[in-house]
Tab-separated table of C-alpha atoms and ligand atoms in Angstrom:
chain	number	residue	atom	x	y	z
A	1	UNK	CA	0.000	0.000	0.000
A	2	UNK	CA	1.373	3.691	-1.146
A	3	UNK	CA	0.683	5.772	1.378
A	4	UNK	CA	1.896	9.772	1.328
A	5	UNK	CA	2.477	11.449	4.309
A	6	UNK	CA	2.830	15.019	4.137
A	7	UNK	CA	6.564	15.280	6.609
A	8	UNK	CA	8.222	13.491	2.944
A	9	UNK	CA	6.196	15.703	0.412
A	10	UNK	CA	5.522	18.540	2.203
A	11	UNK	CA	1.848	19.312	0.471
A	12	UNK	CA	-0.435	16.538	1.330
A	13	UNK	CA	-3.992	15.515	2.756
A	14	UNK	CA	-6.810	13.759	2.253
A	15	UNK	CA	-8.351	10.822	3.778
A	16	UNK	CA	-5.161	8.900	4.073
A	17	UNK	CA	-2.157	11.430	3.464
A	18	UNK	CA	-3.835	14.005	5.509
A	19	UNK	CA	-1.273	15.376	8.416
A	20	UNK	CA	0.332	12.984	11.072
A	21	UNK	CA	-2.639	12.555	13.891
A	22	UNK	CA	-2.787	15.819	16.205
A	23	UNK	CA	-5.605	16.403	18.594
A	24	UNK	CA	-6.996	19.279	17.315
A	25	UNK	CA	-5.278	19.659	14.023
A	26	UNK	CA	-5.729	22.261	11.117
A	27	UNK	CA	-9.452	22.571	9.658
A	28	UNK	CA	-7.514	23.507	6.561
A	29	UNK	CA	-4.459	22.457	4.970
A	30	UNK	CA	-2.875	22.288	1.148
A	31	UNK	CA	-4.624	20.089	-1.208
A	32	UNK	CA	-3.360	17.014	-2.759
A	33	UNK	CA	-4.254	13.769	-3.011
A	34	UNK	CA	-5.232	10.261	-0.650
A	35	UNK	CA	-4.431	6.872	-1.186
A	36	UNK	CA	-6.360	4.945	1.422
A	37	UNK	CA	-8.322	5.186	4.990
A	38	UNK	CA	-7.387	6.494	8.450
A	39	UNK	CA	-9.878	6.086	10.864
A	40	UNK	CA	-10.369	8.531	13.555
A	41	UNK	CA	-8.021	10.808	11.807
A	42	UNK	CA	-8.328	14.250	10.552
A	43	UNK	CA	-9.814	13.819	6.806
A	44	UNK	CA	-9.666	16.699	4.095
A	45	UNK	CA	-11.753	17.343	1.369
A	46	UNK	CA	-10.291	17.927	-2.595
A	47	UNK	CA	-10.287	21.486	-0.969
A	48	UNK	CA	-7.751	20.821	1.619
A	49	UNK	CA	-10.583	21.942	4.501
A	50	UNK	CA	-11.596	19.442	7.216
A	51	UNK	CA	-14.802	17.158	5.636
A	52	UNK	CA	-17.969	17.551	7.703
A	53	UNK	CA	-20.506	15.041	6.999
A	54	UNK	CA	-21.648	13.396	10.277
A	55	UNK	CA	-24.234	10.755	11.039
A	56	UNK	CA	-23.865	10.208	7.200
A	57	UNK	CA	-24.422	7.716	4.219
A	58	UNK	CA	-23.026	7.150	0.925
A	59	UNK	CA	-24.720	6.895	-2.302
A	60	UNK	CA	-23.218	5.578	-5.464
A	61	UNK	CA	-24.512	7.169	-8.980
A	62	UNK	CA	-23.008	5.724	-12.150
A	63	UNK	CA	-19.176	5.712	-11.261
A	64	UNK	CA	-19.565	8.117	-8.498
A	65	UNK	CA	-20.271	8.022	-4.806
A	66	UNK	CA	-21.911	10.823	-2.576
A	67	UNK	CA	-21.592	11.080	0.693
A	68	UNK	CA	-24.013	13.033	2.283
A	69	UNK	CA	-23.596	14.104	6.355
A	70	UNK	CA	-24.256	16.440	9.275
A	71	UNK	CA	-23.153	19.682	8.614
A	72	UNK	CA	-22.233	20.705	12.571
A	73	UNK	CA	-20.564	23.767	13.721
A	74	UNK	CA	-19.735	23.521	17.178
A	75	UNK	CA	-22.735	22.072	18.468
A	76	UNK	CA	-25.195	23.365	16.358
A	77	UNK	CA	-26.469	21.724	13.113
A	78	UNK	CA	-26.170	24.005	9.653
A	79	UNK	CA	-27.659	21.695	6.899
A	80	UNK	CA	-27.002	18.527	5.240
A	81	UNK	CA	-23.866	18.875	3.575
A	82	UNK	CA	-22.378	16.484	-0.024
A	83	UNK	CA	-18.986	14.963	-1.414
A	84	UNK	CA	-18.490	13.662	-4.121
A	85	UNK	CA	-15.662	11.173	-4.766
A	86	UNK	CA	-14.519	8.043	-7.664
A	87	UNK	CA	-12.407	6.285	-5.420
A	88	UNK	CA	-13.993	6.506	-1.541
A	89	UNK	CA	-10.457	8.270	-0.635
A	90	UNK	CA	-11.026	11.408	-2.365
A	91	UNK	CA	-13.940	13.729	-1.562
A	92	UNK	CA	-15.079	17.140	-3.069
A	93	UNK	CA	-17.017	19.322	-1.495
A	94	UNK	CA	-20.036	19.722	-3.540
A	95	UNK	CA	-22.226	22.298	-0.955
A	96	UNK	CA	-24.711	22.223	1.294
A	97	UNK	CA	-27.573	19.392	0.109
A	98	UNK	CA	-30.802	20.699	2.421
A	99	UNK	CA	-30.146	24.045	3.965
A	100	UNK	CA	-32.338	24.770	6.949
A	101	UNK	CA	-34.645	27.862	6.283
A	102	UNK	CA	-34.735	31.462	7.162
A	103	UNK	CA	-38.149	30.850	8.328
A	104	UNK	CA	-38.312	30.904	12.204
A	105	UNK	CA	-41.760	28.813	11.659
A	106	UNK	CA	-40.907	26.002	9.283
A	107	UNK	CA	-39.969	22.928	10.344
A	108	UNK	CA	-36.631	22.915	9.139
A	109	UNK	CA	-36.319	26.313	10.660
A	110	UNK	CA	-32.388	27.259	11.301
A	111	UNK	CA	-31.516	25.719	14.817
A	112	UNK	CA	-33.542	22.516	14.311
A	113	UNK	CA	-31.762	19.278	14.218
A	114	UNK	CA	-31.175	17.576	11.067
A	115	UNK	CA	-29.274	14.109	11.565
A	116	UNK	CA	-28.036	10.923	9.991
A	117	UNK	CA	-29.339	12.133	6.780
A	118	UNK	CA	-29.495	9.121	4.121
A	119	UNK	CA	-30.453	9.330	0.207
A	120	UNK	CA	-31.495	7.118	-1.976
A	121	UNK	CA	-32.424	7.064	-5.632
A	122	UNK	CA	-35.661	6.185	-6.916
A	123	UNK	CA	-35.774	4.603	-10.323
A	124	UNK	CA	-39.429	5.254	-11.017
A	125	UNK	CA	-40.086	9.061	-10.105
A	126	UNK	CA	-36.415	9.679	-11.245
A	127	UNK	CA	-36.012	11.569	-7.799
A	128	UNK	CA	-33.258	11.613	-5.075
A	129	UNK	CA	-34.921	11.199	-1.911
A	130	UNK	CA	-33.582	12.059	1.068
A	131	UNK	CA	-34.617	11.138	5.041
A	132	UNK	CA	-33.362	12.173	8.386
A	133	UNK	CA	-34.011	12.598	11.707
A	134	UNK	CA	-35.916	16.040	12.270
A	135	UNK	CA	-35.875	17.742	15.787
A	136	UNK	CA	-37.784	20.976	15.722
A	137	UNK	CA	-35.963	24.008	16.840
A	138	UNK	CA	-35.651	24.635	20.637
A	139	UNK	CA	-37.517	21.540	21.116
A	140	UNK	CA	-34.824	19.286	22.050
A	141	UNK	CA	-35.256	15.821	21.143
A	142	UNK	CA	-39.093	15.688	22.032
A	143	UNK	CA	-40.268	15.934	17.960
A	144	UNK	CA	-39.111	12.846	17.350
A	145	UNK	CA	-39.460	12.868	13.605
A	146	UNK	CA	-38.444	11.712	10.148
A	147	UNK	CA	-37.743	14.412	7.880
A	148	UNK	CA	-38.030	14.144	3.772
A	149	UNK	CA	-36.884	16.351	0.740
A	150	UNK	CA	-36.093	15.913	-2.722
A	151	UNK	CA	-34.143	16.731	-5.391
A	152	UNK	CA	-33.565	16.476	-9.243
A	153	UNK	CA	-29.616	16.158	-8.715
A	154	UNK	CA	-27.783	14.040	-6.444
A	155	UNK	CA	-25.708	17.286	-5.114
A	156	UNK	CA	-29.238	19.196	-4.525
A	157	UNK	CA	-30.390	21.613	-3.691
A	158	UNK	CA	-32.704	18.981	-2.119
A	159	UNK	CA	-36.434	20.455	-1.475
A	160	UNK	CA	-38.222	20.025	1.766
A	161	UNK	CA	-41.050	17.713	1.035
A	162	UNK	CA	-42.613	17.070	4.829
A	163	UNK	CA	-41.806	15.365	8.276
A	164	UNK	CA	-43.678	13.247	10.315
A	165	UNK	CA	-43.686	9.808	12.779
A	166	UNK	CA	-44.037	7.035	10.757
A	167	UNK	CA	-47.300	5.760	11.637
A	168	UNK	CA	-47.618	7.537	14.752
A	169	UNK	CA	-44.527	5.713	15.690
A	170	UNK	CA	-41.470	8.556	17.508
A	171	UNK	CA	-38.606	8.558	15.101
A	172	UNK	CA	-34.973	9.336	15.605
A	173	UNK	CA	-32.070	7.579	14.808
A	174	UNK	CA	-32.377	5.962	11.206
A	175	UNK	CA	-31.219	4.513	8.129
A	176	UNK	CA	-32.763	3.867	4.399
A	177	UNK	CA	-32.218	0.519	2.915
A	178	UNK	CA	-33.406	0.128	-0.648
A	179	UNK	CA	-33.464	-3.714	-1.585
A	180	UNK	CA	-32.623	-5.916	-5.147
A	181	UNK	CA	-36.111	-5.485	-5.798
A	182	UNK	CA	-36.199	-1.759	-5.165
A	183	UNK	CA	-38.239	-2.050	-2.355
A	184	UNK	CA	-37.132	0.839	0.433
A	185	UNK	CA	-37.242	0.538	4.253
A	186	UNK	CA	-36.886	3.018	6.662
A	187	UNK	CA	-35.629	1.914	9.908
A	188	UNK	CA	-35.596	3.777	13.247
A	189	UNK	CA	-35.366	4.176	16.950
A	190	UNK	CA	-38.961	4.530	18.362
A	191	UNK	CA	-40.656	4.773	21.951
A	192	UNK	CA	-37.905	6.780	23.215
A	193	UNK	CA	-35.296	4.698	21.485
A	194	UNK	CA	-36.741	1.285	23.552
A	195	UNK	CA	-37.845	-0.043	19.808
A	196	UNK	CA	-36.240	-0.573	16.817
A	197	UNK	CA	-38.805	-0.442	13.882
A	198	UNK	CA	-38.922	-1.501	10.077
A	199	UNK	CA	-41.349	0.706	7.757
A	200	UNK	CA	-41.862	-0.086	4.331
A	201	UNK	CA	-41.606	3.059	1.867
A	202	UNK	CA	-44.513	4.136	-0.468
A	203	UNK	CA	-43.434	3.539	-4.072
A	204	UNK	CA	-42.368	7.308	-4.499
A	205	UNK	CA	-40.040	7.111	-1.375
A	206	UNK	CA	-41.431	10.095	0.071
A	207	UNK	CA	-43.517	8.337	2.697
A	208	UNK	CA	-43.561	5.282	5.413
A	209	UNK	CA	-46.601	2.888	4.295
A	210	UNK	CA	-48.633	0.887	7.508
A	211	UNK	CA	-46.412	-1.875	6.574
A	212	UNK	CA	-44.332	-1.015	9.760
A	213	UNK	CA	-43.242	-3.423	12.671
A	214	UNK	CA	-40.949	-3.449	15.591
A	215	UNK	CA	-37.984	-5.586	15.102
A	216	UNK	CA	-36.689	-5.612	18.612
A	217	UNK	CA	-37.194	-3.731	21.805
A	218	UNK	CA	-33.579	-3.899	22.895
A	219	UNK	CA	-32.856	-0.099	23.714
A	220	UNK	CA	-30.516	0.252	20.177
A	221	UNK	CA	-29.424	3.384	18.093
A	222	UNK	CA	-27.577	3.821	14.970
A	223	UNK	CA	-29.017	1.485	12.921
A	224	UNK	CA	-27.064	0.431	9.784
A	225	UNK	CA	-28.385	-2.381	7.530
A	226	UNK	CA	-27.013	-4.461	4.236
A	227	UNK	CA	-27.097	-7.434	2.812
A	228	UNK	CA	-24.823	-10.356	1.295
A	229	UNK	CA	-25.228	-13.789	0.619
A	230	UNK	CA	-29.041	-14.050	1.019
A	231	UNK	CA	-29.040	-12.496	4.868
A	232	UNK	CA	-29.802	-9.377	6.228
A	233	UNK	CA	-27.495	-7.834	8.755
A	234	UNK	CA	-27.763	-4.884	11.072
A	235	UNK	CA	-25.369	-3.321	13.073
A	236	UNK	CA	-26.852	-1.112	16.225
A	237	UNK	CA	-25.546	1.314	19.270
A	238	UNK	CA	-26.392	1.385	22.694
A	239	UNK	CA	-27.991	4.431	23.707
A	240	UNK	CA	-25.211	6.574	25.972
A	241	UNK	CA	-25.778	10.077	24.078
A	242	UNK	CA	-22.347	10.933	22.107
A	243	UNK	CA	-20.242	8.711	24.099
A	244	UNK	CA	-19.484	5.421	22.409
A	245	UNK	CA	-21.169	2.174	23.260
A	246	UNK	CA	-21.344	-1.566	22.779
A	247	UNK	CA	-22.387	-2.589	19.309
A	248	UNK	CA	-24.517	-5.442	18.340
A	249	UNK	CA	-25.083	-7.132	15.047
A	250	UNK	CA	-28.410	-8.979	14.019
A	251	UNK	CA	-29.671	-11.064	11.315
A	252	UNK	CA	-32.733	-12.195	9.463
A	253	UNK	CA	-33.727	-13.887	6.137
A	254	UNK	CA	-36.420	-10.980	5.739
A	255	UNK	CA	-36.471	-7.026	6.508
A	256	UNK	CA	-39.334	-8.007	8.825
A	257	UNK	CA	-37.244	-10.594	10.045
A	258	UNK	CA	-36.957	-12.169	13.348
A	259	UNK	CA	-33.647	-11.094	13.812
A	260	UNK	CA	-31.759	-12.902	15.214
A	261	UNK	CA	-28.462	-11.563	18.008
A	262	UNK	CA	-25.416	-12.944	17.006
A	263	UNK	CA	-23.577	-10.483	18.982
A	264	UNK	CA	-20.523	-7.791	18.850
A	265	UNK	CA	-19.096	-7.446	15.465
A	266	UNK	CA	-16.149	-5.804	16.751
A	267	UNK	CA	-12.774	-7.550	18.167
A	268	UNK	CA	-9.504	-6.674	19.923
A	269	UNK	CA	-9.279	-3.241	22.052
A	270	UNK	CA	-11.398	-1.605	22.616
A	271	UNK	CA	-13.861	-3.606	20.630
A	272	UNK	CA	-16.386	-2.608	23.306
A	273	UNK	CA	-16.552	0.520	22.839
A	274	UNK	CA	-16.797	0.381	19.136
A	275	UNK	CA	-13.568	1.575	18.498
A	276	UNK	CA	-14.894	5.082	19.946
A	277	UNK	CA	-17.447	5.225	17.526
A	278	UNK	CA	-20.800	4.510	16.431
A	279	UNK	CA	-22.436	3.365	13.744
A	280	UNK	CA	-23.787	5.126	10.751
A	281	UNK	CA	-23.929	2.742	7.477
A	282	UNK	CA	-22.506	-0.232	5.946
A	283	UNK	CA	-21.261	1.260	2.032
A	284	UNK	CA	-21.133	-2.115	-0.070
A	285	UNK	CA	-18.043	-1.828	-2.602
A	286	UNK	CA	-19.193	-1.805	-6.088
A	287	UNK	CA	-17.050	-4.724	-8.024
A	288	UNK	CA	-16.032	-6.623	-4.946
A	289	UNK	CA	-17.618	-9.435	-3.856
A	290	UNK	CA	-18.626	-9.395	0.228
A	291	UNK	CA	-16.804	-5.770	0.189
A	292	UNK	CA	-18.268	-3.742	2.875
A	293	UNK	CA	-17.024	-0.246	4.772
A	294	UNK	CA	-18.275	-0.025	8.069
A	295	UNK	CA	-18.994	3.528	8.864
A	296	UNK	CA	-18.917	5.119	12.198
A	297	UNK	CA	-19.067	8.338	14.200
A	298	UNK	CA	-16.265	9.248	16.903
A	299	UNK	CA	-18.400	12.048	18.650
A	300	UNK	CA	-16.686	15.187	20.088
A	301	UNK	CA	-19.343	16.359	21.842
A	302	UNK	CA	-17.292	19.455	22.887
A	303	UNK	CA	-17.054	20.121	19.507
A	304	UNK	CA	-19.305	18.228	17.048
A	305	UNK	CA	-17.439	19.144	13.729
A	306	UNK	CA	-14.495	17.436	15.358
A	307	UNK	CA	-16.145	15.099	15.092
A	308	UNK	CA	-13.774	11.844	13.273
A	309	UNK	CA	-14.770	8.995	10.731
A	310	UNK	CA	-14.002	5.400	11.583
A	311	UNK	CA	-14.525	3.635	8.110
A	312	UNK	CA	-13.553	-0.125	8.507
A	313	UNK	CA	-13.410	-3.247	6.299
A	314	UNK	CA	-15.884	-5.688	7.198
A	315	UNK	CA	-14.753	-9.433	7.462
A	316	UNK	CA	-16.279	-12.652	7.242
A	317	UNK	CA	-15.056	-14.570	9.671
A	318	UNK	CA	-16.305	-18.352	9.967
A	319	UNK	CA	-19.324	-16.791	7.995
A	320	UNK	CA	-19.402	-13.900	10.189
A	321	UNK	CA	-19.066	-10.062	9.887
A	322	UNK	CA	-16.473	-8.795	11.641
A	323	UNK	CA	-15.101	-5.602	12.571
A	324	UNK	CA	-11.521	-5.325	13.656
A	325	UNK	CA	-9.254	-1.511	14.035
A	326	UNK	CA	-6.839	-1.211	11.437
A	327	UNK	CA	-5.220	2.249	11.660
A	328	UNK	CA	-4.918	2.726	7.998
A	329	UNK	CA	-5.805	0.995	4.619
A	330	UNK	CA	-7.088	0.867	1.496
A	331	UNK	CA	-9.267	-0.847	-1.043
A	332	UNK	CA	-7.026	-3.190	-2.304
A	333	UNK	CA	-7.628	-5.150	1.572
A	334	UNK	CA	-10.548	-6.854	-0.044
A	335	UNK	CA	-8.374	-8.264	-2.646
A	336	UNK	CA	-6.429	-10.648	-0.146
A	337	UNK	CA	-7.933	-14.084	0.149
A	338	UNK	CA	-6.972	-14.427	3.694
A	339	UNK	CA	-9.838	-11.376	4.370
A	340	UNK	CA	-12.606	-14.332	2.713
A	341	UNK	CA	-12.970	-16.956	5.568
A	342	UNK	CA	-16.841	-17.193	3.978
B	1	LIG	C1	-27.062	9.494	19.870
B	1	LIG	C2	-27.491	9.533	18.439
B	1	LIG	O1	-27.054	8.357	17.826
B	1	LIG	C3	-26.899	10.730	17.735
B	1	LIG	O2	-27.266	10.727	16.385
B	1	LIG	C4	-27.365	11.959	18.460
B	1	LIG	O3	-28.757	12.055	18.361
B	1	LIG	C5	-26.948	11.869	19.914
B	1	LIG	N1	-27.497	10.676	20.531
B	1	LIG	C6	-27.402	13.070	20.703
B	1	LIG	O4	-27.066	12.908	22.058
């Protein structure tokens, strides 16, 4: 693996050549170019600026991915913000994706909470579609909703479209999941985050049908949901605020399920703390069979843009997923046989 650190070339950043670990390092440097991963790390965009895209999700359009996240100052939240990258390592910063409005009185009012923003792309309507977890301004986290807008482009500008609980159901922490038969699923931490629940999306995306069940009352956050080799799998967070947890992974034949515990994906140190993070999404590697990034949060809640990625390589292990630290790597990780125990 090449990696370039920036003490031998003097102008380098990015997700893997960006400048040797410092606790509070620069939110700007020079721009050049990455060649891998370093969790928990500072990571610049194309830019050279400090990405900020928390509680995020990728999205992959034609050769492209997007990666769409928690624009956080501080503490407070500005927007959804997008990158755009061809090879997961390098990201441009292509704006702000949903910006909150001017209007004291609407729902995404500036000051309201807009997190772990996922989008999705709907073949029929043509439409990116976009949830998150809404919290209405100065309301703390008693709205409890799921939050939708649109857009013609995968960079926006996204359009508000509505928020709501799903059936009645509270909503906050979530993920999309859009299946091989391009049916969608919402899923998210209800009943004060007691419940996890599944909703089925309406064929447009824009809306959770009745076809909505809890999948376990286990007292989980952070869902993040894929699929390989027939099974579903679902990696969760305790629920300890910002500070980093225990994570569990599940499995079903069916969205509905039952899901089944199989346990913590993580090993070695600190394994039970998830590394320091939590989860956000598992980004399946075009090209690559059983390829998965696990993606992951290190909170600072002292200051949330400060906030560090921890993107991972999942392994099978004895038919498995598994999540062990590496401190830095790249793509070509899923090319070694040894990283296959299927
Ligand atoms: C944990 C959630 O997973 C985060 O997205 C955020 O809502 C924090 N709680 C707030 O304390």
């Amino acid at each position: 693996m090449k990696y370039v650190f920036p003490a031998l070339l003097g102008l380098c950043l990015g997700v893997v050549s960006a400048p040797v670990a410092m606790a509070q390092g620069p939110s700007s440097v020079a721009a050049t170019t990455a060649a891998g991963f370093r969790p928990g790390q500072l990571w610049y965009d194309t830019e050279g600026n400090v990405i900020n895209a928390h509680g995020g999700g990728v999205l992959l359009v034609g050769k492209t991915y997007y990666w769409y996240g928690e624009k956080r100052a501080q503490h407070e939240e500005e927007g959804v913000t997008v990158y755009s990258s061809k090879d997961l390592y390098n990201w441009k910063y292509e704006g702000v994706a949903l910006t909150p409005s001017p209007d004291p009185q609407h729902d995404i009012a500036a000051g309201c909470l807009m997190e772990r923003p996922k989008v999705v792309y709907n073949k029929k309507t043509g439409k990116y579609v976009m949830w998150f977890h809404l919290e209405l301004k100065g309301k703390g986290y008693s709205a409890a909703r799921a939050g939708v807008a649109v857009s013609d482009k995968p960079t926006g500008p996204f359009q508000y479209v509505s928020s709501f609980r799903p059936n009645g159901n509270m909503s906050r922490d979530m993920g999309l999941y859009v299946d091989d038969d391009g049916a969608a699923y919402h899923i998210y931490s209800s009943r004060e985050n007691y419940d996890l629940r599944l909703a089925r999306l309406s064929p447009d995306y824009l809306t959770a049908t009745t076809q909505d069940s809890l999948l376990f009352a286990n007292h989980r956050e952070a869902p993040a949901l894929f699929k390989t080799g027939g099974k579903y799998y679902l990696i969760t967070s305790g629920c300890t605020g910002w500070a980093p947890n225990q994570a569990t992974l599940h499995v079903a034949d069916k969205p509905f399920g039952p899901w089944t515990l199989l346990g913590d994906p993580m090993t070695g140190p600190n394994a039970k703390l998830t590394y320091g993070g939590q989860s956000t999404y598992v980004l399946p590697v075009p090209g690559k069979k059983d390829a998965f990034i696990f993606m992951a949060d290190k909170w600072n809640p002292k200051d949330l843009k400060d906030s560090r990625y921890l993107w991972l390589p999942v392994q099978f292990k004895a038919g498995q997923p598994t999540i062990d630290w590496l401190d830095q790597w790249d793509l070509s990780f899923f090319n070694k046989a040894s990283n296959k125990q299927l």
